[in-house]
Amino acid sequence: MIEQIKDPATKRAVSRKILEALHDWFEVDESREKYISDCADWIFLAAKENDEYAGFLCLKETGKDTVELAVMGVLKEFHRHGLGRQLFDAAKKIASDAGYSFMQVKTVQMGMYPDYDITNRFYLACGFKELEVIKEIWGEENPCQIYVQYLK
């Protein structure tokens, strides 16, 4: 079940639970804490399984026509169960209904790390297209892949 959460404290609690459990993707404490803090101000969707939060997704506006899938996480035991796709589909509808034309997401370039390759394949399966890679954002060892999707 997907629900939109409005309460900032609940957003932080859910994101903390999920992100701390996904250490392979969110191992940098400073970055993880920033996501947890910032998500309180973003559109926040959560997935529940058996009355427990198992995943979440946040959208933030990056321009008058563009929203970014800023952070997303699904507990490992629920990977490949459709929760990520349900979260994405709900986020896409919310973004489109709000009048956004584009959605973007930033991740580490394909081929750098196996865990991120899984993430990249998920985004591609959701219909994202490669826009560009910018090495200066996160450094040579973590080239930033930007994917985009037209929402109309």
PDB file of C-alpha atoms in Angstrom:
ATOM      1  CA  MET A   1       0.000   0.000   0.000  1.00  0.00           C
ATOM      2  CA  ILE A   2       1.341   3.436  -0.977  1.00  0.00           C
ATOM      3  CA  GLU A   3       0.506   6.487   1.100  1.00  0.00           C
ATOM      4  CA  GLN A   4       1.543  10.122   0.980  1.00  0.00           C
ATOM      5  CA  ILE A   5       2.898  11.348   4.298  1.00  0.00           C
ATOM      6  CA  LYS A   6       2.656  15.036   5.215  1.00  0.00           C
ATOM      7  CA  ASP A   7       3.933  15.076   8.821  1.00  0.00           C
ATOM      8  CA  PRO A   8       7.648  16.096   8.881  1.00  0.00           C
ATOM      9  CA  ALA A   9       8.494  13.971  11.945  1.00  0.00           C
ATOM     10  CA  THR A  10       6.971  10.865  10.370  1.00  0.00           C
ATOM     11  CA  LYS A  11       8.846  11.553   7.122  1.00  0.00           C
ATOM     12  CA  ARG A  12      12.138  11.723   9.021  1.00  0.00           C
ATOM     13  CA  ALA A  13      11.380   8.571  11.039  1.00  0.00           C
ATOM     14  CA  VAL A  14      10.442   6.500   7.985  1.00  0.00           C
ATOM     15  CA  SER A  15      13.402   7.721   5.936  1.00  0.00           C
ATOM     16  CA  ARG A  16      15.809   7.049   8.819  1.00  0.00           C
ATOM     17  CA  LYS A  17      14.531   3.480   9.244  1.00  0.00           C
ATOM     18  CA  ILE A  18      14.905   2.700   5.541  1.00  0.00           C
ATOM     19  CA  LEU A  19      18.153   4.550   4.785  1.00  0.00           C
ATOM     20  CA  GLU A  20      20.007   3.182   7.809  1.00  0.00           C
ATOM     21  CA  ALA A  21      19.040  -0.338   6.714  1.00  0.00           C
ATOM     22  CA  LEU A  22      20.410   0.325   3.201  1.00  0.00           C
ATOM     23  CA  HIS A  23      24.007   0.931   4.196  1.00  0.00           C
ATOM     24  CA  ASP A  24      25.407  -0.340   0.853  1.00  0.00           C
ATOM     25  CA  TRP A  25      23.757   2.602  -0.904  1.00  0.00           C
ATOM     26  CA  PHE A  26      23.710   5.201   1.882  1.00  0.00           C
ATOM     27  CA  GLU A  27      26.970   4.582   3.710  1.00  0.00           C
ATOM     28  CA  VAL A  28      28.117   8.226   3.942  1.00  0.00           C
ATOM     29  CA  ASP A  29      26.683   9.466   7.240  1.00  0.00           C
ATOM     30  CA  GLU A  30      26.603  13.134   6.242  1.00  0.00           C
ATOM     31  CA  SER A  31      24.729  12.461   2.993  1.00  0.00           C
ATOM     32  CA  ARG A  32      22.278  10.078   4.658  1.00  0.00           C
ATOM     33  CA  GLU A  33      21.528  12.595   7.428  1.00  0.00           C
ATOM     34  CA  LYS A  34      20.976  15.344   4.853  1.00  0.00           C
ATOM     35  CA  TYR A  35      18.418  13.192   3.013  1.00  0.00           C
ATOM     36  CA  ILE A  36      16.650  12.464   6.297  1.00  0.00           C
ATOM     37  CA  SER A  37      16.545  16.157   7.191  1.00  0.00           C
ATOM     38  CA  ASP A  38      15.623  17.450   3.733  1.00  0.00           C
ATOM     39  CA  CYS A  39      12.867  14.923   3.053  1.00  0.00           C
ATOM     40  CA  ALA A  40      10.686  16.643   5.656  1.00  0.00           C
ATOM     41  CA  ASP A  41      10.142  19.445   3.099  1.00  0.00           C
ATOM     42  CA  TRP A  42       9.585  17.238   0.031  1.00  0.00           C
ATOM     43  CA  ILE A  43       6.685  15.254  -1.397  1.00  0.00           C
ATOM     44  CA  PHE A  44       6.973  11.983   0.518  1.00  0.00           C
ATOM     45  CA  LEU A  45       5.463   8.640  -0.456  1.00  0.00           C
ATOM     46  CA  ALA A  46       5.799   5.511   1.651  1.00  0.00           C
ATOM     47  CA  ALA A  47       5.132   1.835   0.967  1.00  0.00           C
ATOM     48  CA  LYS A  48       3.702  -0.380   3.680  1.00  0.00           C
ATOM     49  CA  GLU A  49       3.885  -4.156   3.906  1.00  0.00           C
ATOM     50  CA  ASN A  50       2.275  -5.972   6.847  1.00  0.00           C
ATOM     51  CA  ASP A  51       1.621  -2.610   8.587  1.00  0.00           C
ATOM     52  CA  GLU A  52       5.355  -1.752   8.517  1.00  0.00           C
ATOM     53  CA  TYR A  53       7.044   0.847   6.339  1.00  0.00           C
ATOM     54  CA  ALA A  54       9.168  -1.009   3.789  1.00  0.00           C
ATOM     55  CA  GLY A  55      10.112   1.798   1.407  1.00  0.00           C
ATOM     56  CA  PHE A  56       9.775   5.458   0.544  1.00  0.00           C
ATOM     57  CA  LEU A  57      10.371   7.952  -2.248  1.00  0.00           C
ATOM     58  CA  CYS A  58      10.804  11.740  -2.166  1.00  0.00           C
ATOM     59  CA  LEU A  59      10.240  14.288  -4.901  1.00  0.00           C
ATOM     60  CA  LYS A  60      11.632  17.811  -4.874  1.00  0.00           C
ATOM     61  CA  GLU A  61      11.081  20.627  -7.311  1.00  0.00           C
ATOM     62  CA  THR A  62      14.199  21.610  -9.251  1.00  0.00           C
ATOM     63  CA  GLY A  63      12.539  23.970 -11.723  1.00  0.00           C
ATOM     64  CA  LYS A  64       9.056  25.189 -12.596  1.00  0.00           C
ATOM     65  CA  ASP A  65       8.629  22.256 -15.012  1.00  0.00           C
ATOM     66  CA  THR A  66      10.883  19.671 -13.379  1.00  0.00           C
ATOM     67  CA  VAL A  67      10.760  17.511 -10.298  1.00  0.00           C
ATOM     68  CA  GLU A  68      13.601  15.315  -9.092  1.00  0.00           C
ATOM     69  CA  LEU A  69      13.292  11.863  -7.604  1.00  0.00           C
ATOM     70  CA  ALA A  70      15.595  13.036  -4.831  1.00  0.00           C
ATOM     71  CA  VAL A  71      15.883   9.882  -2.738  1.00  0.00           C
ATOM     72  CA  MET A  72      14.288   6.473  -2.722  1.00  0.00           C
ATOM     73  CA  GLY A  73      14.805   3.322  -0.733  1.00  0.00           C
ATOM     74  CA  VAL A  74      13.164  -0.065  -0.320  1.00  0.00           C
ATOM     75  CA  LEU A  75      14.289  -2.511   2.351  1.00  0.00           C
ATOM     76  CA  LYS A  76      16.375  -5.289   0.801  1.00  0.00           C
ATOM     77  CA  GLU A  77      13.967  -8.039   1.823  1.00  0.00           C
ATOM     78  CA  PHE A  78      11.323  -6.331  -0.336  1.00  0.00           C
ATOM     79  CA  HIS A  79      13.482  -5.828  -3.436  1.00  0.00           C
ATOM     80  CA  ARG A  80      11.958  -7.388  -6.551  1.00  0.00           C
ATOM     81  CA  HIS A  81       8.477  -7.433  -4.951  1.00  0.00           C
ATOM     82  CA  GLY A  82       7.099  -4.440  -6.892  1.00  0.00           C
ATOM     83  CA  LEU A  83       7.222  -1.853  -4.089  1.00  0.00           C
ATOM     84  CA  GLY A  84       9.743   0.342  -5.877  1.00  0.00           C
ATOM     85  CA  ARG A  85       7.631   0.324  -9.024  1.00  0.00           C
ATOM     86  CA  GLN A  86       4.485   1.137  -7.033  1.00  0.00           C
ATOM     87  CA  LEU A  87       6.265   4.047  -5.359  1.00  0.00           C
ATOM     88  CA  PHE A  88       7.566   5.315  -8.692  1.00  0.00           C
ATOM     89  CA  ASP A  89       4.181   5.000 -10.424  1.00  0.00           C
ATOM     90  CA  ALA A  90       2.491   6.947  -7.606  1.00  0.00           C
ATOM     91  CA  ALA A  91       5.210   9.619  -7.707  1.00  0.00           C
ATOM     92  CA  LYS A  92       4.932   9.936 -11.474  1.00  0.00           C
ATOM     93  CA  LYS A  93       1.165  10.474 -11.211  1.00  0.00           C
ATOM     94  CA  ILE A  94       1.549  13.076  -8.452  1.00  0.00           C
ATOM     95  CA  ALA A  95       4.216  14.938 -10.454  1.00  0.00           C
ATOM     96  CA  SER A  96       2.168  14.866 -13.641  1.00  0.00           C
ATOM     97  CA  ASP A  97      -1.025  15.930 -11.841  1.00  0.00           C
ATOM     98  CA  ALA A  98       0.913  18.824 -10.265  1.00  0.00           C
ATOM     99  CA  GLY A  99       1.792  20.065 -13.758  1.00  0.00           C
ATOM    100  CA  TYR A 100       5.428  19.026 -13.995  1.00  0.00           C
ATOM    101  CA  SER A 101       6.658  18.092 -17.477  1.00  0.00           C
ATOM    102  CA  PHE A 102       9.867  16.286 -16.530  1.00  0.00           C
ATOM    103  CA  MET A 103      11.260  14.083 -13.811  1.00  0.00           C
ATOM    104  CA  GLN A 104      14.960  13.608 -13.278  1.00  0.00           C
ATOM    105  CA  VAL A 105      17.041  11.355 -11.060  1.00  0.00           C
ATOM    106  CA  LYS A 106      20.755  11.344 -10.259  1.00  0.00           C
ATOM    107  CA  THR A 107      22.676   8.157  -9.524  1.00  0.00           C
ATOM    108  CA  VAL A 108      26.153   6.722  -9.989  1.00  0.00           C
ATOM    109  CA  GLN A 109      27.012   5.860 -13.591  1.00  0.00           C
ATOM    110  CA  MET A 110      26.351   2.300 -14.753  1.00  0.00           C
ATOM    111  CA  GLY A 111      29.386   0.045 -14.483  1.00  0.00           C
ATOM    112  CA  MET A 112      30.941   1.649 -11.419  1.00  0.00           C
ATOM    113  CA  TYR A 113      29.423  -0.492  -8.630  1.00  0.00           C
ATOM    114  CA  PRO A 114      27.189  -3.592  -8.793  1.00  0.00           C
ATOM    115  CA  ASP A 115      24.694  -2.215  -6.231  1.00  0.00           C
ATOM    116  CA  TYR A 116      24.245   0.959  -8.249  1.00  0.00           C
ATOM    117  CA  ASP A 117      23.904  -1.037 -11.460  1.00  0.00           C
ATOM    118  CA  ILE A 118      20.791  -2.602  -9.896  1.00  0.00           C
ATOM    119  CA  THR A 119      19.494   0.912  -9.210  1.00  0.00           C
ATOM    120  CA  ASN A 120      20.293   2.052 -12.746  1.00  0.00           C
ATOM    121  CA  ARG A 121      18.462  -0.912 -14.278  1.00  0.00           C
ATOM    122  CA  PHE A 122      15.440  -0.064 -12.117  1.00  0.00           C
ATOM    123  CA  TYR A 123      15.370   3.532 -13.365  1.00  0.00           C
ATOM    124  CA  LEU A 124      15.757   2.428 -16.982  1.00  0.00           C
ATOM    125  CA  ALA A 125      12.919  -0.100 -16.527  1.00  0.00           C
ATOM    126  CA  CYS A 126      10.752   2.761 -15.199  1.00  0.00           C
ATOM    127  CA  GLY A 127      11.258   4.611 -18.473  1.00  0.00           C
ATOM    128  CA  PHE A 128      14.060   7.017 -17.612  1.00  0.00           C
ATOM    129  CA  LYS A 129      16.503   7.924 -20.396  1.00  0.00           C
ATOM    130  CA  GLU A 130      20.160   8.858 -20.050  1.00  0.00           C
ATOM    131  CA  LEU A 131      20.724  12.604 -20.196  1.00  0.00           C
ATOM    132  CA  GLU A 132      24.380  13.016 -19.233  1.00  0.00           C
ATOM    133  CA  VAL A 133      27.176  12.037 -16.883  1.00  0.00           C
ATOM    134  CA  ILE A 134      28.854  14.774 -14.852  1.00  0.00           C
ATOM    135  CA  LYS A 135      32.007  13.665 -13.048  1.00  0.00           C
ATOM    136  CA  GLU A 136      32.470  16.971 -11.248  1.00  0.00           C
ATOM    137  CA  ILE A 137      29.409  16.562  -9.017  1.00  0.00           C
ATOM    138  CA  TRP A 138      30.539  13.572  -6.914  1.00  0.00           C
ATOM    139  CA  GLY A 139      34.080  13.071  -8.237  1.00  0.00           C
ATOM    140  CA  GLU A 140      35.827  10.762 -10.690  1.00  0.00           C
ATOM    141  CA  GLU A 141      35.205   7.669  -8.537  1.00  0.00           C
ATOM    142  CA  ASN A 142      31.415   8.340  -8.479  1.00  0.00           C
ATOM    143  CA  PRO A 143      30.424   9.867 -11.826  1.00  0.00           C
ATOM    144  CA  CYS A 144      26.908  11.308 -11.583  1.00  0.00           C
ATOM    145  CA  GLN A 145      24.511   9.798 -14.128  1.00  0.00           C
ATOM    146  CA  ILE A 146      21.461  11.970 -14.750  1.00  0.00           C
ATOM    147  CA  TYR A 147      18.365  10.281 -16.120  1.00  0.00           C
ATOM    148  CA  VAL A 148      15.253  12.133 -17.299  1.00  0.00           C
ATOM    149  CA  GLN A 149      11.687  11.266 -18.166  1.00  0.00           C
ATOM    150  CA  TYR A 150       8.984  13.232 -19.947  1.00  0.00           C
ATOM    151  CA  LEU A 151       5.780  13.089 -17.925  1.00  0.00           C
ATOM    152  CA  LYS A 152       3.127  14.251 -20.376  1.00  0.00           C
TER     153      LYS A 152
END
